[in-house]
Short mmCIF file of N, CA, C and O in Angstrom, two decimals:
data_model
loop_
_atom_site.label_atom_id
_atom_site.label_comp_id
_atom_site.label_asym_id
_atom_site.label_seq_id
_atom_site.Cartn_x
_atom_site.Cartn_y
_atom_site.Cartn_z
N MET A 1 0.85 -1.18 0.01
CA MET A 1 -0.02 0.00 0.00
C MET A 1 0.87 1.23 0.03
O MET A 1 1.79 1.38 0.81
N GLU A 2 0.62 2.12 -0.93
CA GLU A 2 1.43 3.36 -1.02
C GLU A 2 0.87 4.44 -0.14
O GLU A 2 -0.27 4.52 0.14
N MET A 3 1.83 5.24 0.35
CA MET A 3 1.45 6.40 1.11
C MET A 3 1.02 7.46 0.18
O MET A 3 1.63 7.67 -0.89
N PRO A 4 -0.03 8.22 0.50
CA PRO A 4 -0.45 9.36 -0.40
C PRO A 4 0.59 10.46 -0.45
O PRO A 4 1.30 10.72 0.54
N SER A 5 0.71 11.09 -1.61
CA SER A 5 1.67 12.19 -1.75
C SER A 5 1.07 13.46 -1.06
O SER A 5 -0.02 13.47 -0.60
N GLY A 6 1.93 14.47 -1.00
CA GLY A 6 1.53 15.71 -0.35
C GLY A 6 0.31 16.35 -0.92
O GLY A 6 -0.61 16.70 -0.17
N PRO A 7 0.21 16.51 -2.23
CA PRO A 7 -1.02 17.06 -2.80
C PRO A 7 -2.26 16.22 -2.53
O PRO A 7 -3.36 16.77 -2.34
N GLN A 8 -2.11 14.92 -2.50
CA GLN A 8 -3.27 14.04 -2.21
C GLN A 8 -3.74 14.20 -0.79
O GLN A 8 -4.91 14.25 -0.50
N VAL A 9 -2.78 14.34 0.15
CA VAL A 9 -3.14 14.62 1.52
C VAL A 9 -3.85 15.93 1.65
O VAL A 9 -4.83 16.02 2.39
N ALA A 10 -3.37 16.93 0.97
CA ALA A 10 -4.04 18.23 1.04
C ALA A 10 -5.45 18.21 0.51
O ALA A 10 -6.37 18.78 1.08
N LYS A 11 -5.63 17.45 -0.58
CA LYS A 11 -7.01 17.30 -1.12
C LYS A 11 -7.91 16.62 -0.10
O LYS A 11 -9.12 17.00 0.04
N ILE A 12 -7.38 15.57 0.55
CA ILE A 12 -8.22 14.88 1.55
C ILE A 12 -8.57 15.82 2.70
O ILE A 12 -9.72 15.90 3.17
N VAL A 13 -7.60 16.59 3.17
CA VAL A 13 -7.87 17.51 4.28
C VAL A 13 -8.89 18.59 3.87
O VAL A 13 -9.81 18.82 4.61
N TYR A 14 -8.68 19.22 2.68
CA TYR A 14 -9.65 20.21 2.22
C TYR A 14 -11.02 19.60 2.05
O TYR A 14 -12.04 20.23 2.33
N GLY A 15 -11.10 18.35 1.56
CA GLY A 15 -12.37 17.71 1.38
C GLY A 15 -13.07 17.47 2.70
O GLY A 15 -14.30 17.73 2.83
N VAL A 16 -12.36 16.95 3.68
CA VAL A 16 -12.95 16.67 4.98
C VAL A 16 -13.43 17.98 5.67
O VAL A 16 -14.54 18.07 6.18
N VAL A 17 -12.57 18.97 5.66
CA VAL A 17 -12.93 20.26 6.24
C VAL A 17 -14.15 20.88 5.50
O VAL A 17 -15.07 21.44 6.14
N GLY A 18 -14.15 20.75 4.20
CA GLY A 18 -15.28 21.27 3.39
C GLY A 18 -16.60 20.58 3.73
O GLY A 18 -17.62 21.23 3.88
N VAL A 19 -16.56 19.26 3.88
CA VAL A 19 -17.77 18.52 4.20
C VAL A 19 -18.27 18.89 5.62
O VAL A 19 -19.48 19.12 5.84
N LEU A 20 -17.34 19.04 6.58
CA LEU A 20 -17.76 19.42 7.90
C LEU A 20 -18.34 20.85 7.91
O LEU A 20 -19.36 21.11 8.59
N CYS A 21 -17.74 21.75 7.20
CA CYS A 21 -18.27 23.12 7.13
C CYS A 21 -19.61 23.17 6.44
O CYS A 21 -20.48 23.95 6.82
N ALA A 22 -19.81 22.35 5.36
CA ALA A 22 -21.08 22.29 4.71
C ALA A 22 -22.16 21.83 5.69
O ALA A 22 -23.25 22.36 5.69
N TYR A 23 -21.83 20.85 6.48
CA TYR A 23 -22.80 20.33 7.50
C TYR A 23 -23.14 21.44 8.50
O TYR A 23 -24.31 21.67 8.82
N ILE A 24 -22.15 22.13 8.97
CA ILE A 24 -22.33 23.20 9.98
C ILE A 24 -23.16 24.33 9.35
O ILE A 24 -24.10 24.84 10.01
N VAL A 25 -22.84 24.72 8.18
CA VAL A 25 -23.61 25.82 7.49
C VAL A 25 -25.06 25.41 7.32
O VAL A 25 -25.97 26.19 7.69
N THR A 26 -25.36 24.24 6.81
CA THR A 26 -26.76 23.83 6.61
C THR A 26 -27.50 23.74 7.96
O THR A 26 -28.64 24.10 8.07
N ASP A 27 -26.80 23.19 8.96
CA ASP A 27 -27.43 23.04 10.24
C ASP A 27 -27.79 24.42 10.84
O ASP A 27 -28.88 24.60 11.39
N ARG A 28 -26.91 25.38 10.71
CA ARG A 28 -27.15 26.70 11.30
C ARG A 28 -28.15 27.44 10.45
O ARG A 28 -28.95 28.26 10.99
N LEU A 29 -28.18 27.24 9.13
CA LEU A 29 -29.17 27.94 8.32
C LEU A 29 -30.60 27.41 8.56
O LEU A 29 -31.53 28.16 8.59
N VAL A 30 -30.70 26.09 8.76
CA VAL A 30 -32.01 25.50 9.09
C VAL A 30 -32.51 26.04 10.44
O VAL A 30 -33.72 26.24 10.62
N ALA A 31 -31.58 26.25 11.34
CA ALA A 31 -31.96 26.77 12.67
C ALA A 31 -32.10 28.30 12.63
O ALA A 31 -32.37 28.90 13.69
N ALA A 32 -32.01 28.94 11.48
CA ALA A 32 -32.14 30.33 11.34
C ALA A 32 -31.10 31.14 12.08
O ALA A 32 -31.37 32.27 12.52
N GLU A 33 -29.92 30.59 12.23
CA GLU A 33 -28.80 31.30 12.86
C GLU A 33 -27.88 31.81 11.74
O GLU A 33 -26.79 31.29 11.56
N TRP A 34 -28.33 32.83 11.05
CA TRP A 34 -27.67 33.29 9.86
C TRP A 34 -26.26 33.82 10.10
O TRP A 34 -25.32 33.49 9.36
N SER A 35 -26.12 34.57 11.18
CA SER A 35 -24.82 35.16 11.45
C SER A 35 -23.78 34.12 11.86
O SER A 35 -22.60 34.24 11.59
N LEU A 36 -24.25 33.03 12.51
CA LEU A 36 -23.34 32.00 12.92
C LEU A 36 -22.89 31.11 11.76
O LEU A 36 -21.92 30.32 11.90
N ALA A 37 -23.57 31.20 10.64
CA ALA A 37 -23.23 30.36 9.46
C ALA A 37 -22.18 31.08 8.61
O ALA A 37 -21.68 30.48 7.67
N LEU A 38 -21.85 32.32 8.94
CA LEU A 38 -20.97 33.09 8.03
C LEU A 38 -19.55 32.52 7.98
O LEU A 38 -19.04 32.26 6.89
N TRP A 39 -18.91 32.28 9.13
CA TRP A 39 -17.52 31.80 9.09
C TRP A 39 -17.37 30.41 8.49
O TRP A 39 -16.50 30.18 7.67
N PRO A 40 -18.24 29.47 8.85
CA PRO A 40 -18.11 28.18 8.15
C PRO A 40 -18.34 28.27 6.67
O PRO A 40 -17.74 27.54 5.89
N ALA A 41 -19.22 29.21 6.25
CA ALA A 41 -19.44 29.39 4.80
C ALA A 41 -18.20 29.96 4.13
O ALA A 41 -17.84 29.53 2.98
N VAL A 42 -17.52 30.86 4.77
CA VAL A 42 -16.26 31.37 4.21
C VAL A 42 -15.20 30.29 4.12
O VAL A 42 -14.50 30.17 3.14
N ILE A 43 -15.10 29.48 5.15
CA ILE A 43 -14.11 28.37 5.14
C ILE A 43 -14.47 27.36 4.06
O ILE A 43 -13.61 26.88 3.34
N LEU A 44 -15.74 27.05 3.90
CA LEU A 44 -16.23 26.15 2.83
C LEU A 44 -15.87 26.71 1.51
O LEU A 44 -15.35 25.99 0.60
N ALA A 45 -16.06 27.99 1.25
CA ALA A 45 -15.74 28.60 -0.04
C ALA A 45 -14.24 28.49 -0.29
O ALA A 45 -13.80 28.23 -1.42
N TRP A 46 -13.42 28.68 0.74
CA TRP A 46 -11.96 28.59 0.59
C TRP A 46 -11.56 27.17 0.21
O TRP A 46 -10.73 26.95 -0.63
N CYS A 47 -12.16 26.18 0.86
CA CYS A 47 -11.85 24.77 0.57
C CYS A 47 -12.26 24.41 -0.87
O CYS A 47 -11.46 23.73 -1.57
N VAL A 48 -13.41 24.87 -1.31
CA VAL A 48 -13.82 24.62 -2.66
C VAL A 48 -12.89 25.28 -3.67
O VAL A 48 -12.45 24.70 -4.66
N TYR A 49 -12.49 26.49 -3.37
CA TYR A 49 -11.56 27.24 -4.24
C TYR A 49 -10.24 26.48 -4.37
O TYR A 49 -9.70 26.30 -5.43
N ARG A 50 -9.72 26.05 -3.21
CA ARG A 50 -8.40 25.34 -3.22
C ARG A 50 -8.49 24.01 -3.96
O ARG A 50 -7.62 23.65 -4.70
N LEU A 51 -9.63 23.26 -3.77
CA LEU A 51 -9.77 22.01 -4.44
C LEU A 51 -9.85 22.20 -5.94
O LEU A 51 -9.30 21.45 -6.74
N LEU A 52 -10.61 23.21 -6.37
CA LEU A 52 -10.70 23.49 -7.82
C LEU A 52 -9.40 23.97 -8.39
O LEU A 52 -9.02 23.65 -9.51
N ASP A 53 -8.67 24.74 -7.60
CA ASP A 53 -7.33 25.24 -8.02
C ASP A 53 -6.34 24.07 -8.16
O ASP A 53 -5.52 24.06 -9.07
N MET A 54 -6.43 23.10 -7.28
CA MET A 54 -5.57 21.94 -7.36
C MET A 54 -5.88 21.08 -8.57
O MET A 54 -4.92 20.42 -9.08
N GLN A 55 -7.08 21.09 -9.03
CA GLN A 55 -7.47 20.30 -10.21
C GLN A 55 -6.77 20.85 -11.49
O GLN A 55 -6.45 20.14 -12.39
N ASP A 56 -6.55 22.20 -11.51
CA ASP A 56 -5.94 22.83 -12.65
C ASP A 56 -4.45 22.46 -12.71
O ASP A 56 -3.87 22.46 -13.81
N ASP A 57 -3.83 22.13 -11.60
CA ASP A 57 -2.39 21.80 -11.58
C ASP A 57 -2.07 20.44 -12.16
O ASP A 57 -0.94 20.18 -12.50
N GLU A 58 -3.07 19.60 -12.24
CA GLU A 58 -2.81 18.20 -12.72
C GLU A 58 -2.61 18.13 -14.19
O GLU A 58 -2.96 18.82 -15.02
#
């Protein structure tokens, strides 16, 4: 079994953080806590941006 390379580990980390932030954002929006959903939404946007940016490097 091979160890994942650095970029693969980064993709995994951004993916996991993005999924967790998406869960937090939807949970807070359903509870009508709009202001508390702001930071997780910003982090989610950053993770999506980085993942899409990494796709261009391949």
